[in-house]
């Protein structure tokens, strides 16, 4: 590859992605001759778009909705974490033009929590974790919590079959999965050390998350992976009752580090300047 190093993010739709602002900030900060662009790719065109990357002299791409799961069967090699999550969010074009897929969402999730509390999570991971939702994002969250040492995961989801599928992932990493019906969600918080919302509820344009926090211990760490708005009702309510809270933006920032390093050759920092640049991005 010669000249400008190219990378980007594929999604459908993609116009509101904050990833170009994120990587653009790092490219500028490090004075790298590189570009990172939003690439609209229809679901039916994903395989062709990925296959074209070497010819287009791309170093790789991030993948977002709805491409993460289908990409698993398109790339040439995936690592263990992508296989466990069942999704690829980072594709790296290797020197031999093959495509390597990994998933940095688990890392992004746990680093965001660590960054939010000053690194050591053991006071929280020693207790059960309550995870709301059982979609793609929940898979990355559950893998991260298991790997961080949580031994009981309570899966609270509207559709039981989806919760059951997620429970298999929990069991496969050696933790205990407890499925809680959606209408019993307030009770799932009793004795929990960590509460994470991975549903779309509370996101701009989505219905609110209706959850009574009375049973949640006052020391429990509360995280919402929704970051638009940054301060969701869940976080605001938890903050008011004194719980430590971590917003969802950091997961996006930390998950981006590994791709940037692989493509552009520099390990970038997650700091307040980056947060401000990403929040200020005109979408
Ligand atoms: P992602 O990949 O971002 O996790 P997803 O796979 O569509 O997105 O998952 C969305 C999650 O939000 C699911 O857990 C979904 O619950 P179901 O498994 O029952 O579909 C949850 N969710 C979405 N809308 C919801 C609602 N109105 N009430 C309760 N849960 C909801």
Coordinates of C-alpha atoms and ligand atoms in Angstrom, one line a residue:
X1 CA 0.0 0.0 0.0
X2 CA 1.3 3.5 -0.8
X3 CA 0.4 7.0 0.1
X4 CA -2.7 7.8 2.1
X5 CA -3.8 5.0 4.4
X6 CA -7.6 4.4 3.9
X7 CA -10.1 3.1 6.3
X8 CA -13.8 3.7 7.1
X9 CA -17.0 2.4 8.5
X10 CA -19.7 0.4 6.6
X11 CA -23.3 0.5 7.7
X12 CA -26.8 1.0 6.5
X13 CA -27.8 3.7 7.2
X14 CA -24.4 5.3 8.1
X15 CA -25.0 9.1 7.8
X16 CA -25.2 9.6 11.6
X17 CA -22.1 7.6 12.5
X18 CA -19.7 9.4 14.8
X19 CA -16.8 7.2 13.8
X20 CA -15.4 9.5 11.1
X21 CA -15.2 12.3 13.6
X22 CA -13.6 10.0 16.1
X23 CA -10.9 8.6 13.8
X24 CA -10.5 12.0 12.1
X25 CA -9.6 13.5 15.5
X26 CA -6.9 10.9 16.0
X27 CA -5.5 11.2 12.4
X28 CA -5.1 14.9 13.0
X29 CA -3.7 14.6 16.4
X30 CA -1.0 12.2 15.2
X31 CA -0.4 13.9 11.9
X32 CA -1.1 10.8 9.9
X33 CA -1.6 10.8 6.2
X34 CA -4.8 8.8 6.4
X35 CA -8.5 9.0 5.7
X36 CA -11.5 7.5 7.5
X37 CA -14.9 7.7 5.7
X38 CA -18.5 6.6 6.2
X39 CA -19.4 4.1 3.5
X40 CA -23.1 3.3 2.9
X41 CA -23.4 -0.4 2.1
X42 CA -26.7 -2.1 1.6
X43 CA -27.0 -5.5 3.4
X44 CA -27.0 -7.4 0.1
X45 CA -23.8 -5.7 -1.0
X46 CA -21.7 -6.3 2.1
X47 CA -19.8 -9.3 0.7
X48 CA -18.8 -7.5 -2.5
X49 CA -17.9 -4.3 -0.6
X50 CA -15.6 -6.2 1.8
X51 CA -14.0 -8.2 -1.0
X52 CA -13.2 -5.0 -2.8
X53 CA -11.2 -3.5 0.1
X54 CA -7.7 -4.8 -1.0
X55 CA -8.2 -3.5 -4.6
X56 CA -9.4 -0.1 -3.2
X57 CA -6.2 0.0 -1.0
X58 CA -8.1 0.1 2.2
X59 CA -6.3 -1.0 5.4
X60 CA -9.6 -2.1 6.8
X61 CA -13.0 -1.0 8.0
X62 CA -15.3 -0.9 11.0
X63 CA -18.7 -2.5 10.7
X64 CA -21.9 -1.3 12.2
X65 CA -25.6 -2.1 12.0
X66 CA -26.7 -4.3 10.2
X67 CA -23.4 -5.8 9.1
X68 CA -21.7 -7.1 12.2
X69 CA -23.2 -10.6 12.3
X70 CA -23.2 -11.3 8.5
X71 CA -19.6 -10.3 8.2
X72 CA -18.6 -13.3 10.4
X73 CA -19.2 -15.6 7.4
X74 CA -17.6 -13.3 4.8
X75 CA -14.2 -12.5 6.2
X76 CA -11.4 -15.2 5.8
X77 CA -10.4 -15.5 9.4
X78 CA -12.0 -14.4 12.7
X79 CA -10.4 -14.4 16.2
X80 CA -11.9 -16.0 19.3
X81 CA -13.7 -13.0 20.6
X82 CA -15.5 -12.4 17.3
X83 CA -16.5 -16.0 17.2
X84 CA -17.8 -15.9 20.8
X85 CA -19.8 -12.7 20.2
X86 CA -20.9 -13.9 16.8
X87 CA -20.1 -10.6 15.2
X88 CA -17.3 -8.7 13.6
X89 CA -16.9 -4.9 14.2
X90 CA -13.4 -4.5 12.9
X91 CA -11.9 -5.8 9.6
X92 CA -8.2 -5.7 8.9
X93 CA -6.8 -6.3 5.3
X94 CA -3.7 -8.4 5.7
X95 CA -0.6 -8.2 3.6
X96 CA -1.7 -11.3 1.6
X97 CA -5.0 -9.5 0.8
X98 CA -7.1 -11.7 3.1
X99 CA -9.6 -10.2 5.5
X100 CA -9.2 -10.7 9.3
X101 CA -12.2 -10.0 11.5
X102 CA -12.2 -9.2 15.2
X103 CA -14.6 -7.7 17.6
X104 CA -13.5 -4.9 20.0
X105 CA -17.0 -4.1 21.5
X106 CA -16.3 -6.2 24.6
X107 CA -13.0 -4.4 25.1
X108 CA -14.7 -1.1 24.5
X109 CA -17.4 -1.8 27.0
X110 CA -15.2 -3.0 29.9
X111 CA -12.5 -0.2 29.3
X112 CA -15.3 2.3 29.5
X113 CA -16.4 1.0 32.9
X114 CA -12.8 0.9 34.0
X115 CA -12.1 4.4 32.8
X116 CA -15.3 5.6 34.6
X117 CA -14.4 4.2 38.0
X118 CA -10.6 4.6 38.0
X119 CA -9.7 1.2 36.7
X120 CA -10.4 -1.5 39.4
X121 CA -13.8 -3.1 38.9
X122 CA -13.4 -5.9 41.4
X123 CA -15.8 -4.3 44.0
X124 CA -18.5 -4.5 41.4
X125 CA -17.7 -7.7 39.5
X126 CA -17.8 -9.6 42.8
X127 CA -21.6 -9.4 42.7
X128 CA -24.3 -10.5 40.2
X129 CA -24.7 -8.2 37.1
X130 CA -28.1 -7.4 35.7
X131 CA -28.1 -7.0 31.9
X132 CA -31.2 -5.5 30.2
X133 CA -31.5 -6.7 26.6
X134 CA -30.3 -9.8 24.7
X135 CA -29.5 -8.4 21.2
X136 CA -26.1 -8.0 19.5
X137 CA -24.8 -5.4 21.9
X138 CA -25.7 -7.6 24.9
X139 CA -23.5 -10.4 23.5
X140 CA -20.4 -8.2 23.7
X141 CA -21.4 -6.9 27.1
X142 CA -21.9 -10.4 28.5
X143 CA -18.6 -11.7 27.2
X144 CA -16.8 -8.7 28.8
X145 CA -18.5 -9.2 32.1
X146 CA -17.8 -12.9 32.2
X147 CA -14.1 -12.3 31.3
X148 CA -13.9 -9.6 34.0
X149 CA -14.9 -12.3 36.6
X150 CA -18.7 -11.8 37.1
X151 CA -20.0 -15.2 38.1
X152 CA -23.8 -14.5 37.9
X153 CA -25.5 -12.7 35.0
X154 CA -29.1 -11.9 35.2
X155 CA -30.5 -11.5 31.7
X156 CA -33.6 -9.4 31.6
X157 CA -35.3 -9.4 28.2
X158 CA -38.7 -8.9 26.6
X159 CA -38.4 -11.9 24.3
X160 CA -37.6 -15.1 26.3
X161 CA -36.1 -17.0 23.3
X162 CA -33.5 -14.3 22.8
X163 CA -32.7 -14.4 26.5
X164 CA -32.2 -18.1 26.3
X165 CA -29.8 -17.8 23.4
X166 CA -27.8 -15.2 25.4
X167 CA -27.9 -17.5 28.5
X168 CA -26.0 -20.2 26.4
X169 CA -23.2 -17.7 25.8
X170 CA -23.1 -17.0 29.5
X171 CA -22.9 -20.7 30.4
X172 CA -20.2 -21.3 27.8
X173 CA -17.9 -18.8 29.6
X174 CA -18.5 -20.5 32.9
X175 CA -20.8 -18.1 34.6
X176 CA -24.3 -18.7 35.9
X177 CA -27.1 -17.3 33.8
X178 CA -30.4 -16.3 35.4
X179 CA -33.2 -15.4 33.0
X180 CA -35.7 -12.8 34.3
X181 CA -38.9 -11.9 32.6
X182 CA -39.3 -8.3 31.4
X183 CA -42.2 -7.6 33.8
X184 CA -40.0 -8.7 36.7
X185 CA -37.1 -6.4 35.8
X186 CA -37.2 -4.2 38.9
X187 CA -36.6 -7.3 41.1
X188 CA -33.6 -8.4 39.0
X189 CA -31.7 -5.5 40.5
X190 CA -31.7 -6.8 44.1
X191 CA -28.2 -7.4 45.2
X192 CA -26.7 -6.5 41.8
X193 CA -23.2 -5.0 41.6
X194 CA -23.6 -3.8 38.0
X195 CA -26.6 -2.7 35.9
X196 CA -26.3 -2.3 32.2
X197 CA -28.9 -1.3 29.7
X198 CA -28.2 -2.8 26.3
X199 CA -31.7 -2.3 24.9
X200 CA -32.5 0.5 22.5
X201 CA -35.0 1.9 25.1
X202 CA -34.1 5.5 26.1
X203 CA -32.4 6.2 22.8
X204 CA -33.4 9.4 20.9
X205 CA -36.5 8.5 19.0
X206 CA -37.1 5.2 20.9
X207 CA -39.6 4.7 23.8
X208 CA -38.3 5.4 27.3
X209 CA -36.8 2.7 29.6
X210 CA -39.4 2.3 32.3
X211 CA -37.4 0.8 35.3
X212 CA -37.9 1.3 39.0
X213 CA -34.5 1.3 40.7
X214 CA -35.6 0.9 44.3
X215 CA -34.2 -2.6 44.7
X216 CA -30.8 -1.7 43.3
X217 CA -28.0 -1.4 45.9
X218 CA -26.8 2.2 46.3
X219 CA -23.2 1.2 45.4
X220 CA -24.1 -0.6 42.2
X221 CA -22.4 0.7 39.0
X222 CA -24.9 1.8 36.4
X223 CA -24.1 2.0 32.7
X224 CA -26.2 2.7 29.6
X225 CA -24.7 1.8 26.3
X226 CA -27.1 4.3 24.7
X227 CA -25.1 7.5 24.3
X228 CA -27.6 9.7 22.4
X229 CA -28.7 11.3 24.7
X230 CA -25.5 11.1 26.7
X231 CA -27.4 11.4 30.0
X232 CA -30.3 8.9 29.6
X233 CA -33.2 8.8 32.1
X234 CA -31.7 5.6 33.6
X235 CA -28.3 7.4 34.3
X236 CA -30.0 10.5 35.6
X237 CA -32.2 8.5 38.0
X238 CA -29.3 6.4 39.2
X239 CA -27.1 9.5 39.7
X240 CA -29.8 11.2 41.7
X241 CA -30.0 8.2 44.1
X242 CA -26.2 8.2 44.5
X243 CA -25.2 5.3 42.3
X244 CA -21.9 5.6 40.4
X245 CA -22.8 5.9 36.7
X246 CA -20.8 5.6 33.5
X247 CA -22.3 6.9 30.2
X248 CA -22.2 5.0 26.9
X249 CA -20.0 7.2 24.8
X250 CA -16.7 5.7 26.1
X251 CA -17.6 2.3 24.7
X252 CA -17.6 3.8 21.2
X253 CA -14.3 5.5 21.9
X254 CA -12.4 2.6 23.3
X255 CA -13.7 0.0 20.8
X256 CA -12.1 2.2 18.1
X257 CA -8.6 2.1 19.5
X258 CA -7.6 -1.4 18.1
X259 CA -8.7 -0.7 14.6
X260 CA -6.9 2.6 14.4
X261 CA -3.8 1.0 15.7
X262 CA -3.9 -1.9 13.2
X263 CA -4.6 0.4 10.2
X264 CA -2.6 3.5 11.0
X265 CA 0.2 2.1 13.2
X266 CA -0.3 4.3 16.3
X267 CA -2.1 3.4 19.5
X268 CA -4.4 6.4 20.1
X269 CA -5.5 7.8 23.4
X270 CA -9.1 8.1 24.8
X271 CA -9.2 11.4 26.6
X272 CA -11.5 14.4 27.2
X273 CA -10.4 16.1 23.9
X274 CA -11.6 13.1 22.0
X275 CA -14.9 13.0 23.8
X276 CA -15.5 16.7 23.1
X277 CA -14.6 16.3 19.4
X278 CA -17.0 13.4 19.0
X279 CA -19.8 15.1 20.9
X280 CA -19.3 18.2 18.8
X281 CA -19.4 16.4 15.5
X282 CA -22.0 17.9 13.2
X283 CA -24.1 15.0 12.0
Ligands
LIG1 P1 -28.4 -4.3 19.3 O1 -27.7 -5.1 18.3 O2 -28.1 -2.8 19.4 O3 -28.3 -5.0 20.7 P2 -31.0 -5.5 18.8 O4 -30.2 -6.7 18.5 O5 -32.1 -5.0 17.9 O6 -29.9 -4.3 18.9 O7 -31.5 -5.6 20.3 C1 -32.3 -4.7 20.9 C2 -32.7 -5.1 22.3 O8 -33.6 -4.1 22.8 C3 -33.3 -6.4 22.4 O9 -33.0 -7.0 23.6 C4 -34.8 -6.1 22.4 O10 -35.6 -7.0 23.1 P3 -36.2 -8.3 22.3 O11 -35.2 -9.4 22.3 O12 -37.5 -8.6 23.0 O13 -36.5 -7.8 20.9 C5 -34.8 -4.8 23.2 N1 -35.9 -4.0 23.0 C6 -36.2 -3.2 21.9 N2 -37.4 -2.6 22.0 C7 -37.9 -2.9 23.2 C8 -39.1 -2.6 24.0 N3 -40.0 -1.8 23.5 N4 -39.3 -3.2 25.2 C9 -38.4 -4.0 25.7 N5 -37.2 -4.4 25.1 C10 -37.0 -3.8 23.9

